[in-house]
PDB file of C-alpha atoms in Angstrom:
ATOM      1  CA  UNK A 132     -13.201  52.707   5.184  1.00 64.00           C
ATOM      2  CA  UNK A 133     -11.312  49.383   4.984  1.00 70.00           C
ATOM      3  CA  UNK A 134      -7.750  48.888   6.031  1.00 80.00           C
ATOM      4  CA  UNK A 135      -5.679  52.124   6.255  1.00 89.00           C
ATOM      5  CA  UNK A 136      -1.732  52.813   5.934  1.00 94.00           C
ATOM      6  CA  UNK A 137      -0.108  56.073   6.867  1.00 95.00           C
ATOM      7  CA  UNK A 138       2.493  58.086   9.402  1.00 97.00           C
ATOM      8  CA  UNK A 139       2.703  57.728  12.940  1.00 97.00           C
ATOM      9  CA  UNK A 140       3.675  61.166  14.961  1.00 97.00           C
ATOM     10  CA  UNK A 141       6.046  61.200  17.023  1.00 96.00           C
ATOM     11  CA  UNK A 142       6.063  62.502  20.193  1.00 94.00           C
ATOM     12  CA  UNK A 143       9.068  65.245  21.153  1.00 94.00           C
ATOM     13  CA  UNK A 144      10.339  66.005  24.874  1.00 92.00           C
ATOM     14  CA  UNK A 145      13.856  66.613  26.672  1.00 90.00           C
ATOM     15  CA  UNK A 146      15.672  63.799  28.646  1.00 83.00           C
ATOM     16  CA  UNK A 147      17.686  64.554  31.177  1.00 81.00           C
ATOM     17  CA  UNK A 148      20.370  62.008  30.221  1.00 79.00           C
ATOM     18  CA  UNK A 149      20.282  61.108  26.350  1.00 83.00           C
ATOM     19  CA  UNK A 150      18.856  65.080  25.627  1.00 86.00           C
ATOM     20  CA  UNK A 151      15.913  66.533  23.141  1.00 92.00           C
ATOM     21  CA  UNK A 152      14.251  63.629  20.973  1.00 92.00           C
ATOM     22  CA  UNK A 153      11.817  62.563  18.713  1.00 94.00           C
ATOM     23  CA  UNK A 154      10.222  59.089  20.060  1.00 93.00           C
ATOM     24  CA  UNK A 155       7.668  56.614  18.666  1.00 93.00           C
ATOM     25  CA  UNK A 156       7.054  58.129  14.929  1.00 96.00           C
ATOM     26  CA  UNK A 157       7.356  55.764  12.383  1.00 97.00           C
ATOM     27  CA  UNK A 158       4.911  54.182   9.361  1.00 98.00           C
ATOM     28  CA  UNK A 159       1.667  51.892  10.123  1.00 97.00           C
ATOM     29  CA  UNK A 160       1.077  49.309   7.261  1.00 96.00           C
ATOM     30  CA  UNK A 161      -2.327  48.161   7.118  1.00 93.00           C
ATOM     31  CA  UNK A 162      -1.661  44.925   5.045  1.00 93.00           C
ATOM     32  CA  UNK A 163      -4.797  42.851   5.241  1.00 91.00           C
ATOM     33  CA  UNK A 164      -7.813  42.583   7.785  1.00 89.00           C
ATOM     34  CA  UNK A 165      -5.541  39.161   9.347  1.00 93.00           C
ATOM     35  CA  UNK A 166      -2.301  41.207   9.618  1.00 95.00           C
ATOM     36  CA  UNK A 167      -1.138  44.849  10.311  1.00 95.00           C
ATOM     37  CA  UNK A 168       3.147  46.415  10.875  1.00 97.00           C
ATOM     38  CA  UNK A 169       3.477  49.378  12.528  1.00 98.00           C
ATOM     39  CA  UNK A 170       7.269  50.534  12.468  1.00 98.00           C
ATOM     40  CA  UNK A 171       8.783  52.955  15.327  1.00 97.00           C
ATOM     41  CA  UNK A 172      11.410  54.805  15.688  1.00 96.00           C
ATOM     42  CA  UNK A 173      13.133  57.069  18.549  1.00 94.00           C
ATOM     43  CA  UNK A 174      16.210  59.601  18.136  1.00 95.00           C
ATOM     44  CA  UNK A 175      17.557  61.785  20.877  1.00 92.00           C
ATOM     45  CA  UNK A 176      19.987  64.966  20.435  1.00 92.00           C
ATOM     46  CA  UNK A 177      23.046  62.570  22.496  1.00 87.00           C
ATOM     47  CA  UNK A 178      23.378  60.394  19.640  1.00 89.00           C
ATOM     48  CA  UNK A 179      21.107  57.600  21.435  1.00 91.00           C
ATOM     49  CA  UNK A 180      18.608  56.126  18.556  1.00 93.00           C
ATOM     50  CA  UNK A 181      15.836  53.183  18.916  1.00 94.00           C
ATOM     51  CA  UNK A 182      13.587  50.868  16.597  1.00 96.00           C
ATOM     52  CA  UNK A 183      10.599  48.852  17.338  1.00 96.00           C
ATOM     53  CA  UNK A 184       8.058  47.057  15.289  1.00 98.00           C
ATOM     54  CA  UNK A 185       4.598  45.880  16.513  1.00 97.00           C
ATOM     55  CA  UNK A 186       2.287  43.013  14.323  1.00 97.00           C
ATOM     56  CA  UNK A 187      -0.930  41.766  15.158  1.00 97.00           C
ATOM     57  CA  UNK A 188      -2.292  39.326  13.276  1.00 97.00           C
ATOM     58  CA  UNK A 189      -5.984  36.951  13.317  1.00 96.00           C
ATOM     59  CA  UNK A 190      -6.979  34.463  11.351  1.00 94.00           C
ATOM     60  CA  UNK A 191     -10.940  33.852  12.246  1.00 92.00           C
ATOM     61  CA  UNK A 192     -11.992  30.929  14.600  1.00 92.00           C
ATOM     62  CA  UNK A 193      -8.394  30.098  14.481  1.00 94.00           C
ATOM     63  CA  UNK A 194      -5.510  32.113  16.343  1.00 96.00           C
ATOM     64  CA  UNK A 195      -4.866  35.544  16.922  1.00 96.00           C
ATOM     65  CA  UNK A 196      -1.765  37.123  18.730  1.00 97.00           C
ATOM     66  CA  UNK A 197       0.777  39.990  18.539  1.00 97.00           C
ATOM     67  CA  UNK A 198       4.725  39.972  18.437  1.00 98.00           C
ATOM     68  CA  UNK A 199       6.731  43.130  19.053  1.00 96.00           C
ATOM     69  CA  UNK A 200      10.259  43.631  18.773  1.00 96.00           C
ATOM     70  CA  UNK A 201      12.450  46.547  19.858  1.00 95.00           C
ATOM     71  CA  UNK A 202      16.116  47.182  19.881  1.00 95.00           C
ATOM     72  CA  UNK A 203      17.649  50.252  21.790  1.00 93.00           C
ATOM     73  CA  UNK A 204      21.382  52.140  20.997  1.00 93.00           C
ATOM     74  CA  UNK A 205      21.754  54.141  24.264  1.00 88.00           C
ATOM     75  CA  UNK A 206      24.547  56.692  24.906  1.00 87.00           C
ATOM     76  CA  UNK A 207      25.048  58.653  28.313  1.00 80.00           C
ATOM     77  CA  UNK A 208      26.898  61.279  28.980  1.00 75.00           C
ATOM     78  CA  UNK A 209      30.049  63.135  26.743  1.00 76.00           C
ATOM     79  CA  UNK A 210      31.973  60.870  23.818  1.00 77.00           C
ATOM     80  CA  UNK A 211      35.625  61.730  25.538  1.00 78.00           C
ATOM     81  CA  UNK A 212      34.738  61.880  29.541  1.00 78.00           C
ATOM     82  CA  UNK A 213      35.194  59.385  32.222  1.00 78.00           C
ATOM     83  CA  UNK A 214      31.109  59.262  32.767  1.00 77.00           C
ATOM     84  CA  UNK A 215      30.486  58.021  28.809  1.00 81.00           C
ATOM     85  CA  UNK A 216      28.881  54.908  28.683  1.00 83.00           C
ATOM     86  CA  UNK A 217      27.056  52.981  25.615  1.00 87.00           C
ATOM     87  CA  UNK A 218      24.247  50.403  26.046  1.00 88.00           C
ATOM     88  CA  UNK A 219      22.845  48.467  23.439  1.00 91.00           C
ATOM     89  CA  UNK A 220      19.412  46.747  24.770  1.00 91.00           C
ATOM     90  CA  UNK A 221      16.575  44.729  23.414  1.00 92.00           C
ATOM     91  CA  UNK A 222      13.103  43.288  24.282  1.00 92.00           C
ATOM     92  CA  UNK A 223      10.590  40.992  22.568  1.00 95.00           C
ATOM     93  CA  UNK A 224       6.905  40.359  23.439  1.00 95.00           C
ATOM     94  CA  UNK A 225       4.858  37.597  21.893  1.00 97.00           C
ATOM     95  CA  UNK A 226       1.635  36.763  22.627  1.00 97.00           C
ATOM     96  CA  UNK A 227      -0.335  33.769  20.684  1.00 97.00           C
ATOM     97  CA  UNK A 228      -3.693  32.612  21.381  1.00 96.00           C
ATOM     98  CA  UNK A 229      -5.616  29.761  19.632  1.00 95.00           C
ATOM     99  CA  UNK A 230      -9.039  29.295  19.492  1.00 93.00           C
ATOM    100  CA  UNK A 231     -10.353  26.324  21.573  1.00 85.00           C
ATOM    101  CA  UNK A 232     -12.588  25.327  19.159  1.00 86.00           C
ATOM    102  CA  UNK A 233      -9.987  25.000  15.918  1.00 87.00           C
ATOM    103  CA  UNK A 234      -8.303  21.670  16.888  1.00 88.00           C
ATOM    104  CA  UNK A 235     -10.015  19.966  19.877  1.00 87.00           C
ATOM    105  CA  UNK A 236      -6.797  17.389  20.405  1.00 90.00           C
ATOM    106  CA  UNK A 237      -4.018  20.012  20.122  1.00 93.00           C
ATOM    107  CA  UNK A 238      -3.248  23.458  21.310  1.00 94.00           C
ATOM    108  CA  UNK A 239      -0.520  25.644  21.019  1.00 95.00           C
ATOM    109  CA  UNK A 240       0.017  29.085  23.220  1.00 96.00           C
ATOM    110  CA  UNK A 241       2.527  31.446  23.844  1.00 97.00           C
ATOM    111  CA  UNK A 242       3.550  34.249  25.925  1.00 96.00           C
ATOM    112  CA  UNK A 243       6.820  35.593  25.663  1.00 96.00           C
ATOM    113  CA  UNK A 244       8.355  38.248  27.497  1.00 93.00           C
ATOM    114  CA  UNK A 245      12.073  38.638  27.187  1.00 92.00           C
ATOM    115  CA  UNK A 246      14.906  40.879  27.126  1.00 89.00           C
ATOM    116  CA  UNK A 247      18.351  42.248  28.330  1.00 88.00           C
ATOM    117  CA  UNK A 248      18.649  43.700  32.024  1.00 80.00           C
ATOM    118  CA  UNK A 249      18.860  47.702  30.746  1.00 77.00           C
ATOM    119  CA  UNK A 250      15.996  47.953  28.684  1.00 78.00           C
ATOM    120  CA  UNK A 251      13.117  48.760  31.305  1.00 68.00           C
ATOM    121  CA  UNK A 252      15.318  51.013  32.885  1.00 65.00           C
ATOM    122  CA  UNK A 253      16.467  53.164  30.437  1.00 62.00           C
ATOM    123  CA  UNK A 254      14.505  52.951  27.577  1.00 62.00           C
ATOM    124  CA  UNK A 255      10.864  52.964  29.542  1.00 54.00           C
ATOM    125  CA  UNK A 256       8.005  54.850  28.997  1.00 56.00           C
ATOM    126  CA  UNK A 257       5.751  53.759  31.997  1.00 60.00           C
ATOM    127  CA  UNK A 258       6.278  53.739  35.619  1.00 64.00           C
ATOM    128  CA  UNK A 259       5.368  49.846  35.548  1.00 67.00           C
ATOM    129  CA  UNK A 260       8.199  48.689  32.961  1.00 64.00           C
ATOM    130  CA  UNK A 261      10.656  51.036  35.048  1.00 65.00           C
ATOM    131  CA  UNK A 262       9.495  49.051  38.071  1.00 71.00           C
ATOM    132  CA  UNK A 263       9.213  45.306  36.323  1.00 71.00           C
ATOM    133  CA  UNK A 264      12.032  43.411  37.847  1.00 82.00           C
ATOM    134  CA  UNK A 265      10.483  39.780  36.623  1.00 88.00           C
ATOM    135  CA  UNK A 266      10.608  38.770  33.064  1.00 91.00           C
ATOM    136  CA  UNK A 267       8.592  35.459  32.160  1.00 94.00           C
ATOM    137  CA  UNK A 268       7.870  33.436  29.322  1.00 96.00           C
ATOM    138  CA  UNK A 269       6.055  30.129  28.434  1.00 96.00           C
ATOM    139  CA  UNK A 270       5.523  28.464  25.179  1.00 96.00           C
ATOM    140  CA  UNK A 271       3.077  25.766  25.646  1.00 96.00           C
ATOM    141  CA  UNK A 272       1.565  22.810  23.087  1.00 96.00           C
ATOM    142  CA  UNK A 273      -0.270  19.871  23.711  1.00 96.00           C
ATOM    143  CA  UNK A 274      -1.753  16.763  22.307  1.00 95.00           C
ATOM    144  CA  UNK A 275      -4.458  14.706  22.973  1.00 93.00           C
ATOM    145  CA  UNK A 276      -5.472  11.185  20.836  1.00 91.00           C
ATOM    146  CA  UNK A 277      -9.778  11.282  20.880  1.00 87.00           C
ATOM    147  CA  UNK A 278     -11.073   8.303  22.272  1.00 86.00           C
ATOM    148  CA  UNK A 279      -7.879   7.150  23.208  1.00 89.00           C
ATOM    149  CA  UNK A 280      -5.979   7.326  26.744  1.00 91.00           C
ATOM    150  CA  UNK A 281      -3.029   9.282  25.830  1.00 93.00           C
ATOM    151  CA  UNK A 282      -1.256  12.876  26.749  1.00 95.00           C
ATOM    152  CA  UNK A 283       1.376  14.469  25.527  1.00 97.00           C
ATOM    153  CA  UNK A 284       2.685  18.280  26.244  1.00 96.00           C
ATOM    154  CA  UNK A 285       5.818  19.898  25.689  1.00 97.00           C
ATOM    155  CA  UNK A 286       7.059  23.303  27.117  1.00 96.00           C
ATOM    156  CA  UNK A 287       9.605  25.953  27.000  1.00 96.00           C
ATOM    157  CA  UNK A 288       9.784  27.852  30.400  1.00 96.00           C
ATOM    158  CA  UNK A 289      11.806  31.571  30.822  1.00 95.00           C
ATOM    159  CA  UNK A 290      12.164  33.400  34.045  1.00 95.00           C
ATOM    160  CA  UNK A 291      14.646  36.656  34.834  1.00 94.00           C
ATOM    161  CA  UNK A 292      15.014  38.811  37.194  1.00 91.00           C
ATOM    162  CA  UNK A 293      16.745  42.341  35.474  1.00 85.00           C
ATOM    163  CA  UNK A 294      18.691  43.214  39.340  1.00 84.00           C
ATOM    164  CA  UNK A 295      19.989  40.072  39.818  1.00 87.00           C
ATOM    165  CA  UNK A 296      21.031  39.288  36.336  1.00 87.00           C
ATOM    166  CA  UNK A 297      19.900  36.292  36.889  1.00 92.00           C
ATOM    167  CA  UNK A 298      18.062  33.500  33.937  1.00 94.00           C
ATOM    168  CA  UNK A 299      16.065  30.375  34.210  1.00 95.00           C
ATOM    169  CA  UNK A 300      15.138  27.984  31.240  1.00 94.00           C
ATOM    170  CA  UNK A 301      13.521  25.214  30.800  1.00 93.00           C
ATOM    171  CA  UNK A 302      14.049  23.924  27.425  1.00 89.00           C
ATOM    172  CA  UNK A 303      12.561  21.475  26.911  1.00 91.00           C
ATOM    173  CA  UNK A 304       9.632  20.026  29.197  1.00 95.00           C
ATOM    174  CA  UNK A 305       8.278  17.085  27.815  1.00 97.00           C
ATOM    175  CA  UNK A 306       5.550  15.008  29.487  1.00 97.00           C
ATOM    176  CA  UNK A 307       3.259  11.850  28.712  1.00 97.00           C
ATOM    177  CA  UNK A 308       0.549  10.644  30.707  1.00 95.00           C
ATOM    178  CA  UNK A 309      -1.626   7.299  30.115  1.00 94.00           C
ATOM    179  CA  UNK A 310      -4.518   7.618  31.568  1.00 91.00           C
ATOM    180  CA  UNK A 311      -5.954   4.165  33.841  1.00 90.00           C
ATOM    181  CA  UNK A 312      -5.967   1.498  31.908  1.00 88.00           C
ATOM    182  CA  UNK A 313      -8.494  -1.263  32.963  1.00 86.00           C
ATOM    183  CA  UNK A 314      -7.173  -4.360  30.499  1.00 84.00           C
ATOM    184  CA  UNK A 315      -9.716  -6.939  32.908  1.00 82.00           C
ATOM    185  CA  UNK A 316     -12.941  -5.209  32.216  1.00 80.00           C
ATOM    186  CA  UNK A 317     -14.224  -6.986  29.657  1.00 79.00           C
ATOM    187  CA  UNK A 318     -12.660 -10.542  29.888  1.00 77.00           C
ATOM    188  CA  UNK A 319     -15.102 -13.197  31.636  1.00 76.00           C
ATOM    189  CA  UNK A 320     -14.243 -14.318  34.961  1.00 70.00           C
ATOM    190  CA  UNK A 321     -15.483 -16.421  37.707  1.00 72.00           C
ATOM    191  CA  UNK A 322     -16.987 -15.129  40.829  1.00 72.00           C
ATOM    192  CA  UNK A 323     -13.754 -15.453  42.678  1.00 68.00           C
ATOM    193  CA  UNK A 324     -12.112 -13.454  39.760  1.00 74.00           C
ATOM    194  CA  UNK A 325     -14.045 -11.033  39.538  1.00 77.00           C
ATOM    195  CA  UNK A 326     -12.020  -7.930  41.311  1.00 79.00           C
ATOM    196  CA  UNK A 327      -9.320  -8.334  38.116  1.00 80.00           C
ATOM    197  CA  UNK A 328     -11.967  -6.219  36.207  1.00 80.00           C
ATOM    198  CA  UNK A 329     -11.288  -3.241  38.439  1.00 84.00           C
ATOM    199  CA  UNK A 330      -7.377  -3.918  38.248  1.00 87.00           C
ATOM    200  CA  UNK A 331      -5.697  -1.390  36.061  1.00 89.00           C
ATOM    201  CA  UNK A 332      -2.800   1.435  35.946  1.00 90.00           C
ATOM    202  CA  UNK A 333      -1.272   4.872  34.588  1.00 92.00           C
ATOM    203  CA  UNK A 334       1.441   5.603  33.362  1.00 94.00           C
ATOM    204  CA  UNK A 335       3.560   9.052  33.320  1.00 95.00           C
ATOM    205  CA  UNK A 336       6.914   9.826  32.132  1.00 96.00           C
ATOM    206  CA  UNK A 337       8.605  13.555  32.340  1.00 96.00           C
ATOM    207  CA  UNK A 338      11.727  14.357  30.898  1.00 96.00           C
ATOM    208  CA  UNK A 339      13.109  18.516  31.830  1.00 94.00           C
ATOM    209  CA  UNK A 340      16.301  19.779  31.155  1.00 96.00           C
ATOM    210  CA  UNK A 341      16.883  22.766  33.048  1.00 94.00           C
ATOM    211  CA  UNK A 342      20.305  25.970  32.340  1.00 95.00           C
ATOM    212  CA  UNK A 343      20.609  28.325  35.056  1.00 94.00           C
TER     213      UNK A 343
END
């Protein structure tokens, strides 16, 4: 009843590679209905060790979203042989939501997945994040004036692809719009002035900077 804290079990198996471990025990905090932390860990017999930590947190008729970070210290093969090798790896996941009805003229959103080349390869635990060759992220906010013409945004773009090696960012994106603008419409006019009511105009401006 209520909000619990206690130990997470971890599961045990045999890897071909890093040997017998111990993966995904750890501690779950409950802190508060609006926030949890659930702490990981992950040993293996090879002297390869990992650490992750999962949030979610909510705040009612507000935002909710989840961030989870993990870091992995991967070793292959014997300490003194031609075959060693030593990876260190990360990945981060963040997803933010807000709700639509908590600020009508601005939103913020984020989805965030990002990481070095290795980790989905070695340190996966589903056939799909073995497979996942695309990372992508966005971070998105945007601003509206109420009664008023105007639009702002402003964005931070990822993309990767782990095989190629390869990383695309677009930070930032900024872009304005002015919606049309009819300045005539109300001014009097004569019959053979009368189209300068339906004159008007927009107005956008984009600025990107873009690191390959």
């Amino acid at each position: 009843k209520g909000q619990k804290s206690g130990i997470l079990i971890p599961t045990y198996g045999e890897s071909i590679n890093q040997g017998f471990f111990l993966t995904d025990g750890g501690y779950y905090f409950g802190i508060s209905d609006k926030v949890d932390l659930a702490v990981r860990g992950d040993i293996y017999s090879k002297g390869s060790w990992g650490a992750k930590a999962l949030s979610n947190y909510a705040k009612r008729y507000k935002f909710n979203g989840n961030i989870s970070l993990s870091y992995a210290n991967q070793k292959f093969g014997e300490k003194y042989l031609d075959d060693y090798n030593e990876l260190q790896n990360f990945r981060i996941n963040w997803t933010h939501n807000q709700d639509a009805k908590a600020r009508p003229d601005r939103r913020f959103s984020a989805s965030v997945n990002a990481g070095s080349s290795g980790f989905g390869r070695y340190q996966n635990t589903t056939s799909r994040q073995y497979l996942q060759n695309e990372l992508s992220s966005s971070i998105t906010f945007t601003k509206s004036w109420i009664g008023k013409p105007y639009n702002f945004s402003a964005a931070i773009n990822h993309n990767q692809n782990t095989l190629l090696k390869t990383i695309s960012i677009k930070l930032p994106e900024l872009t304005f719009n002015v919606a049309r603008i009819l300045p005539f419409q109300k001014m009097e006019t004569k019959n053979g002035l009368r189209w300068l009511k339906t004159l008007g105009f927009s107005y956008t401006t984009n600025l990107r900077n873009q690191i390959d």
